[in-house]
Short mmCIF file of C-alpha atoms and ligand atoms in Angstrom, two decimals:
data_model
loop_
_atom_site.label_atom_id
_atom_site.label_comp_id
_atom_site.label_asym_id
_atom_site.label_seq_id
_atom_site.Cartn_x
_atom_site.Cartn_y
_atom_site.Cartn_z
CA UNK P 10 -22.89 -12.49 -31.73
CA UNK P 11 -20.22 -9.84 -32.51
CA UNK P 12 -17.78 -8.27 -30.19
CA UNK P 13 -19.72 -5.03 -30.09
CA UNK P 14 -23.08 -6.87 -29.60
CA UNK P 15 -21.57 -8.74 -26.70
CA UNK P 16 -20.28 -5.56 -25.07
CA UNK P 17 -23.70 -3.94 -25.44
CA UNK P 18 -25.80 -6.85 -24.02
CA UNK P 19 -23.43 -7.56 -21.11
CA UNK P 20 -23.02 -3.84 -20.26
CA UNK P 21 -26.73 -3.49 -20.04
CA UNK P 22 -27.06 -6.65 -17.84
CA UNK P 23 -24.34 -5.32 -15.49
CA UNK P 24 -25.83 -1.95 -15.25
CA UNK P 25 -29.15 -3.57 -14.27
CA UNK P 26 -27.34 -5.46 -11.41
CA UNK P 27 -26.02 -2.24 -10.00
CA UNK P 28 -22.29 -2.75 -10.98
CA UNK P 29 -20.20 0.31 -11.24
CA UNK P 30 -18.78 1.32 -14.77
CA UNK P 31 -20.48 -1.55 -16.40
CA UNK P 32 -19.11 -0.79 -19.78
CA UNK P 33 -15.59 -0.74 -18.64
CA UNK P 34 -16.04 -3.82 -16.56
CA UNK P 35 -17.55 -5.68 -19.57
CA UNK P 36 -14.69 -4.69 -21.78
CA UNK P 37 -12.13 -5.65 -19.22
CA UNK P 38 -13.75 -9.13 -19.02
CA UNK P 39 -14.02 -9.53 -22.65
CA UNK P 40 -10.34 -8.38 -23.15
CA UNK P 41 -9.31 -10.99 -20.63
CA UNK P 42 -11.23 -13.76 -22.31
CA UNK P 43 -9.94 -12.81 -25.82
CA UNK P 44 -6.44 -12.29 -24.31
CA UNK P 45 -6.14 -8.85 -25.93
CA UNK P 46 -5.55 -5.47 -24.68
CA UNK P 47 -8.85 -3.65 -24.08
CA UNK P 48 -8.30 -1.01 -26.70
CA UNK P 49 -7.80 -3.71 -29.24
CA UNK P 50 -11.46 -4.60 -28.87
CA UNK P 51 -12.18 -1.44 -30.66
CA UNK P 52 -10.54 -2.57 -33.70
CA UNK P 53 -12.43 -5.89 -33.61
CA UNK P 54 -16.18 -4.80 -33.01
CA UNK P 55 -17.33 -6.90 -35.95
CA UNK P 56 -15.51 -10.00 -35.04
CA UNK P 57 -17.80 -12.83 -34.47
CA UNK P 58 -17.42 -14.55 -31.12
CA UNK P 59 -17.40 -18.44 -31.20
CA UNK P 60 -20.28 -20.02 -29.34
CA UNK P 61 -17.70 -21.30 -26.76
CA UNK P 62 -16.44 -17.77 -26.28
CA UNK P 63 -20.02 -16.69 -25.70
CA UNK P 64 -20.60 -19.29 -23.11
CA UNK P 65 -17.37 -18.25 -21.16
CA UNK P 66 -18.29 -14.58 -21.38
CA UNK P 67 -21.67 -15.29 -19.96
CA UNK P 68 -20.30 -17.17 -17.14
CA UNK P 69 -17.70 -14.30 -16.42
CA UNK P 70 -20.37 -11.65 -16.68
CA UNK P 71 -22.60 -13.71 -14.34
CA UNK P 72 -19.80 -13.73 -11.77
CA UNK P 73 -19.42 -10.03 -11.96
CA UNK P 74 -23.13 -9.42 -11.86
CA UNK P 75 -23.11 -11.25 -8.45
CA UNK P 76 -20.51 -8.60 -7.44
CA UNK P 77 -17.45 -10.65 -7.48
CA UNK P 78 -14.49 -8.27 -7.91
CA UNK P 79 -13.05 -8.10 -11.63
CA UNK P 80 -9.50 -8.95 -10.13
CA UNK P 81 -10.92 -12.03 -8.54
CA UNK P 82 -12.42 -13.22 -11.86
CA UNK P 83 -9.20 -12.42 -13.68
CA UNK P 84 -7.08 -13.72 -10.91
CA UNK P 85 -4.83 -10.80 -10.79
CA UNK P 86 -4.26 -6.93 -10.89
CA UNK P 87 -1.59 -4.58 -11.91
CA UNK P 88 0.00 -2.75 -9.16
CA UNK P 89 2.77 -0.20 -9.98
CA UNK P 90 3.06 -2.08 -13.16
CA UNK P 91 3.71 -5.37 -11.55
CA UNK P 92 1.26 -8.37 -11.76
CA UNK P 93 -0.04 -9.19 -8.42
CA UNK P 94 -2.26 -12.34 -7.95
CA UNK P 95 -5.16 -12.01 -5.72
CA UNK P 96 -7.59 -14.30 -3.90
CA UNK P 97 -9.80 -14.35 -1.01
CA UNK P 98 -7.14 -14.31 1.38
CA UNK P 99 -5.85 -10.83 0.45
CA UNK P 100 -7.05 -7.31 -0.04
CA UNK P 101 -7.31 -6.44 -3.67
CA UNK P 102 -4.49 -3.81 -3.80
CA UNK P 103 -6.12 -0.30 -4.65
CA UNK P 104 -4.80 2.37 -6.90
CA UNK P 105 -4.19 4.87 -4.01
CA UNK P 106 -1.82 2.50 -2.44
CA UNK P 107 0.40 2.94 -5.50
CA UNK P 108 1.08 6.47 -4.37
CA UNK P 109 2.30 5.03 -0.93
CA UNK P 110 4.49 2.63 -2.65
CA UNK P 111 6.03 5.31 -4.84
CA UNK P 112 6.73 7.65 -1.94
CA UNK P 113 8.40 4.63 -0.26
CA UNK P 114 10.73 3.69 -3.13
CA UNK P 115 11.80 7.26 -3.74
CA UNK P 116 12.87 7.53 -0.05
CA UNK P 117 14.55 4.20 -0.15
CA UNK P 118 16.42 5.14 -3.32
CA UNK P 119 17.48 8.45 -1.80
CA UNK P 120 18.68 6.68 1.38
CA UNK P 121 20.94 3.89 -0.11
CA UNK P 122 24.42 4.67 0.13
CA UNK P 123 26.57 3.07 -2.58
CA UNK P 124 30.36 2.54 -1.79
CA UNK P 125 33.04 4.21 -3.67
CA UNK P 126 33.13 1.44 -6.38
CA UNK P 127 29.38 1.87 -6.93
CA UNK P 128 28.40 -1.45 -5.02
CA UNK P 129 26.39 -1.26 -1.96
CA UNK P 130 27.94 -3.19 0.94
CA UNK P 131 25.38 -5.38 2.84
CA UNK P 132 25.79 -3.19 6.01
CA UNK P 133 24.59 -0.14 3.92
CA UNK P 134 21.65 -1.59 2.08
CA UNK P 135 18.57 0.14 2.56
CA UNK P 136 16.02 -1.76 4.44
CA UNK P 137 12.31 -1.47 4.71
CA UNK P 138 9.51 -3.11 6.65
CA UNK P 139 6.09 -3.68 4.84
CA UNK P 140 3.76 -3.96 7.82
CA UNK P 141 0.52 -5.88 6.97
CA UNK P 142 1.70 -6.85 3.49
CA UNK P 143 -1.31 -8.77 2.30
CA UNK P 144 -0.82 -9.61 -1.33
CA UNK P 145 2.88 -8.29 -1.08
CA UNK P 146 2.15 -5.47 -3.54
CA UNK P 147 3.98 -2.77 -1.58
CA UNK P 148 6.96 -4.87 -0.70
CA UNK P 149 7.24 -6.20 -4.18
CA UNK P 150 7.17 -2.72 -5.81
CA UNK P 151 9.87 -1.66 -3.30
CA UNK P 152 12.08 -4.65 -4.05
CA UNK P 153 11.69 -4.22 -7.73
CA UNK P 154 12.31 -0.40 -7.88
CA UNK P 155 15.09 -0.44 -5.47
CA UNK P 156 17.52 -3.11 -6.49
CA UNK P 157 19.71 -2.37 -3.31
CA UNK P 158 17.00 -2.67 -0.83
CA UNK P 159 16.05 -5.66 1.34
CA UNK P 160 12.55 -5.86 2.46
CA UNK P 161 10.77 -7.67 5.40
CA UNK P 162 7.20 -8.23 5.00
CA UNK P 163 4.88 -9.20 7.77
CA UNK P 164 1.32 -10.29 8.05
CA UNK P 165 -0.82 -12.02 10.68
CA UNK P 166 -2.39 -14.39 7.88
CA UNK P 167 -0.26 -17.19 6.81
CA UNK P 168 -2.57 -17.62 3.73
CA UNK P 169 -1.85 -13.89 2.71
CA UNK P 170 1.92 -14.54 3.06
CA UNK P 171 1.88 -17.67 0.88
CA UNK P 172 0.32 -15.64 -1.93
CA UNK P 173 2.67 -12.67 -1.17
CA UNK P 174 5.60 -15.15 -1.66
CA UNK P 175 4.23 -16.42 -4.91
CA UNK P 176 3.74 -12.74 -6.15
CA UNK P 177 7.49 -11.93 -5.14
CA UNK P 178 8.53 -15.03 -7.00
CA UNK P 179 6.54 -13.95 -10.10
CA UNK P 180 8.05 -10.69 -10.11
CA UNK P 181 11.63 -11.82 -9.51
CA UNK P 182 12.36 -10.32 -6.38
CA UNK P 183 11.75 -13.31 -3.91
CA UNK P 184 15.47 -13.18 -2.79
CA UNK P 185 15.20 -9.64 -1.35
CA UNK P 186 12.04 -10.07 0.55
CA UNK P 187 11.79 -11.84 3.81
CA UNK P 188 8.28 -12.89 4.75
CA UNK P 189 7.53 -13.17 8.47
CA UNK P 190 4.18 -14.34 10.04
CA UNK P 191 2.73 -12.93 13.26
CA UNK P 192 0.71 -10.40 14.96
CA UNK P 193 2.12 -6.93 14.86
CA UNK P 194 5.79 -6.54 15.57
CA UNK P 195 5.81 -9.91 17.17
CA UNK P 196 6.07 -11.26 13.52
CA UNK P 197 9.66 -9.98 13.58
CA UNK P 198 10.50 -12.04 16.78
CA UNK P 199 8.59 -15.08 15.80
CA UNK P 200 10.00 -15.20 12.38
CA UNK P 201 13.42 -14.48 13.41
CA UNK P 202 15.85 -17.12 12.28
CA UNK P 203 13.07 -19.29 10.92
CA UNK P 204 14.12 -18.62 7.33
CA UNK P 205 17.84 -19.07 7.02
CA UNK P 206 19.02 -16.41 4.67
CA UNK P 207 22.05 -14.16 4.09
CA UNK P 208 22.44 -12.09 7.27
CA UNK P 209 21.94 -8.94 5.44
CA UNK P 210 19.83 -6.85 7.77
CA UNK P 211 21.22 -4.74 10.46
CA UNK P 212 20.54 -5.70 14.17
CA UNK P 213 21.15 -8.62 16.06
CA UNK P 214 20.45 -12.18 14.77
CA UNK P 215 19.39 -13.93 17.86
CA UNK P 216 16.04 -12.30 18.17
CA UNK P 217 16.17 -11.86 21.84
CA UNK P 218 13.15 -9.51 22.45
CA UNK P 219 13.92 -5.98 23.61
CA UNK P 220 17.64 -6.07 22.63
CA UNK P 221 18.69 -3.85 19.86
CA UNK P 222 15.66 -4.76 17.42
CA UNK P 223 16.26 -5.20 13.86
CA UNK P 224 15.92 -1.56 12.43
CA UNK P 225 14.61 -0.22 9.17
CA UNK P 226 15.19 2.80 7.04
CA UNK P 227 11.51 2.71 6.12
CA UNK P 228 8.39 1.23 7.83
CA UNK P 229 5.62 1.42 5.39
CA UNK P 230 1.94 0.15 5.76
CA UNK P 231 -1.46 0.09 4.48
CA UNK P 232 -3.03 -1.30 7.44
CA UNK P 233 -6.77 -2.19 8.03
CA UNK P 234 -8.47 1.01 8.91
CA UNK P 235 -12.29 0.52 8.51
CA UNK P 236 -14.27 0.98 11.76
CA UNK P 237 -15.72 -2.26 12.74
CA UNK P 238 -19.27 -1.11 12.64
CA UNK P 239 -18.69 0.36 9.10
CA UNK P 240 -17.69 -3.00 7.50
CA UNK P 241 -21.33 -4.13 7.03
CA UNK P 242 -22.10 -0.96 4.85
CA UNK P 243 -19.28 -1.66 2.40
CA UNK P 244 -20.11 -2.52 -1.17
CA UNK P 245 -20.55 -6.31 -1.91
CA UNK P 246 -17.26 -6.39 -3.81
CA UNK P 247 -15.55 -5.44 -0.62
CA UNK P 248 -17.80 -6.98 2.00
CA UNK P 249 -18.01 -10.44 0.42
CA UNK P 250 -14.58 -10.86 -0.97
CA UNK P 251 -11.95 -8.81 0.76
CA UNK P 252 -10.80 -10.70 4.02
CA UNK P 253 -12.29 -8.82 6.96
CA UNK P 254 -8.95 -9.03 8.80
CA UNK P 255 -7.53 -6.73 6.07
CA UNK P 256 -10.28 -4.14 6.63
CA UNK P 257 -11.17 -4.06 10.40
CA UNK P 258 -9.29 -1.41 12.13
CA UNK P 259 -11.06 -1.88 15.34
CA UNK P 260 -13.96 0.27 16.97
CA UNK P 261 -12.70 3.55 15.57
CA UNK P 262 -10.51 2.25 12.79
CA UNK P 263 -7.42 3.37 14.35
CA UNK P 264 -5.99 0.51 16.08
CA UNK P 265 -3.06 -0.27 13.76
CA UNK P 266 -2.02 3.50 13.84
CA UNK P 267 -1.96 3.45 17.60
CA UNK P 268 0.17 0.16 17.48
CA UNK P 269 2.53 1.71 14.93
CA UNK P 270 2.83 4.96 16.71
CA UNK P 271 3.56 3.32 19.98
CA UNK P 272 5.81 0.45 18.73
CA UNK P 273 7.57 1.35 15.40
CA UNK P 274 10.11 3.83 16.64
CA UNK P 275 12.33 1.10 18.25
CA UNK P 276 12.44 -0.48 14.74
CA UNK P 277 13.39 2.56 12.92
CA UNK P 278 17.01 3.63 12.08
CA UNK P 279 17.94 7.31 12.93
CA UNK P 280 16.71 9.22 9.97
CA UNK P 281 14.21 6.44 9.05
CA UNK P 282 10.58 7.38 8.25
CA UNK P 283 7.25 5.76 8.70
CA UNK P 284 4.73 6.02 5.94
CA UNK P 285 1.13 4.99 6.40
CA UNK P 286 -1.92 5.06 4.28
CA UNK P 287 -5.24 5.85 5.99
CA UNK P 288 -8.90 6.31 5.30
CA UNK P 289 -11.32 9.29 4.56
CA UNK P 290 -11.42 11.74 7.36
CA UNK P 291 -8.76 10.04 9.62
CA UNK P 292 -6.07 12.51 9.01
CA UNK P 293 -6.29 14.63 12.06
CA UNK P 294 -6.83 11.67 14.46
CA UNK P 295 -3.75 9.84 12.94
CA UNK P 296 -1.57 12.99 13.19
CA UNK P 297 -2.49 13.40 16.81
CA UNK P 298 -1.92 9.63 17.43
CA UNK P 299 1.56 9.97 16.08
CA UNK P 300 2.41 13.31 17.69
CA UNK P 301 1.19 12.22 21.13
CA UNK P 302 3.87 9.45 20.60
CA UNK P 303 6.54 11.98 20.01
CA UNK P 304 6.75 11.42 16.14
CA UNK P 305 7.60 14.35 14.09
CA UNK P 306 4.88 14.45 11.34
CA UNK P 307 6.63 15.66 8.21
CA UNK P 308 3.75 15.56 5.75
CA UNK P 309 0.28 14.39 5.01
CA UNK P 310 -0.18 13.57 1.33
CA UNK P 311 -3.22 13.60 -0.83
CA UNK P 312 -4.22 10.83 -3.25
CA UNK P 313 -5.43 11.33 -6.92
CA UNK P 314 -8.76 12.61 -5.89
CA UNK P 315 -7.34 15.07 -3.39
CA UNK P 316 -8.06 13.29 -0.31
CA UNK P 317 -5.69 13.23 2.62
CA UNK P 318 -4.31 9.62 2.36
CA UNK P 319 -0.88 9.23 3.46
CA UNK P 320 1.18 10.35 6.58
CA UNK P 321 4.86 10.51 6.82
CA UNK P 322 6.53 10.71 10.10
CA UNK P 323 10.21 10.69 11.46
CA UNK P 324 11.47 10.23 15.01
N1 LIG X 421 -0.51 -3.95 2.05
C1 LIG X 421 -1.58 -4.53 1.42
C2 LIG X 421 -2.20 -3.55 0.36
O1 LIG X 421 -1.95 -2.42 0.54
C3 LIG X 421 -2.59 -5.12 2.22
C4 LIG X 421 -3.33 -4.24 3.02
C5 LIG X 421 -4.22 -4.73 4.08
O2 LIG X 421 -4.37 -6.02 4.12
N2 LIG X 421 -4.93 -3.93 4.85
O3 LIG X 421 -2.86 -4.01 -0.49
#
């Protein structure tokens, strides 16, 4: 069987099974198998596949036909150009979230204040909190794009954090990200001091709750935002493979925004910003939630398909 024949046959099969963009999915799986960029397949249409390659391709296509996400089959995805491993413990990073990360690093770069000799004293390093970090994709992009930034990344799931740490190491930014496990802002207190690292972050070091909490220039989050009852209606790739804890935003999907709006201010430096991603149709409700808690909503940004997707607020 040639590359072109394999593409045609597999595309037809995936289409029959109701998989979106069956040709693209087939090409990406075949490119993964043959360890070549997808575009290179087009120069190799006549290449004959070895019987062992056909066997492996059949297996990959079968998994995809059972609606396992492409990223789970290949084991990773690219986020802002960084390779992020994924598994069933983390949400597969989405392209819309790249926009959130980009707004985040642009703000951090603008808020870092190098000293006169060009170096940045620890006390002035810009700091960010990635709240609900999942795979670590946002924290890792911020750390990679902002060499003068220190990031704290929290999640309730220890399994997610284990993968996020691996992803940070894989992208050479592990030294500048502190991972802290816990529920909401409790992660900061529970994680406090557990990982002996350079005392680089502003704020007190003993973690006594309520006393001058550690403060950040940026609090960034793509929290779970699907209303609980809608989860069952999601496509199988999401429903069966993304962890529900990473999707479920409570009865109306807005629980995490209420939590951030009511608690994040104490963790934000003067002049700092909160940037959050949200779901379709949630812009107005989320703006209200933040304004009710006395935030100044500075912008609501649209994603690549012109849907309101990100809210930026300051105190
Ligand atoms: N912050 C991670 C991401 O954007 C995880 C988000 C989540 O688990 N809801 O992919």
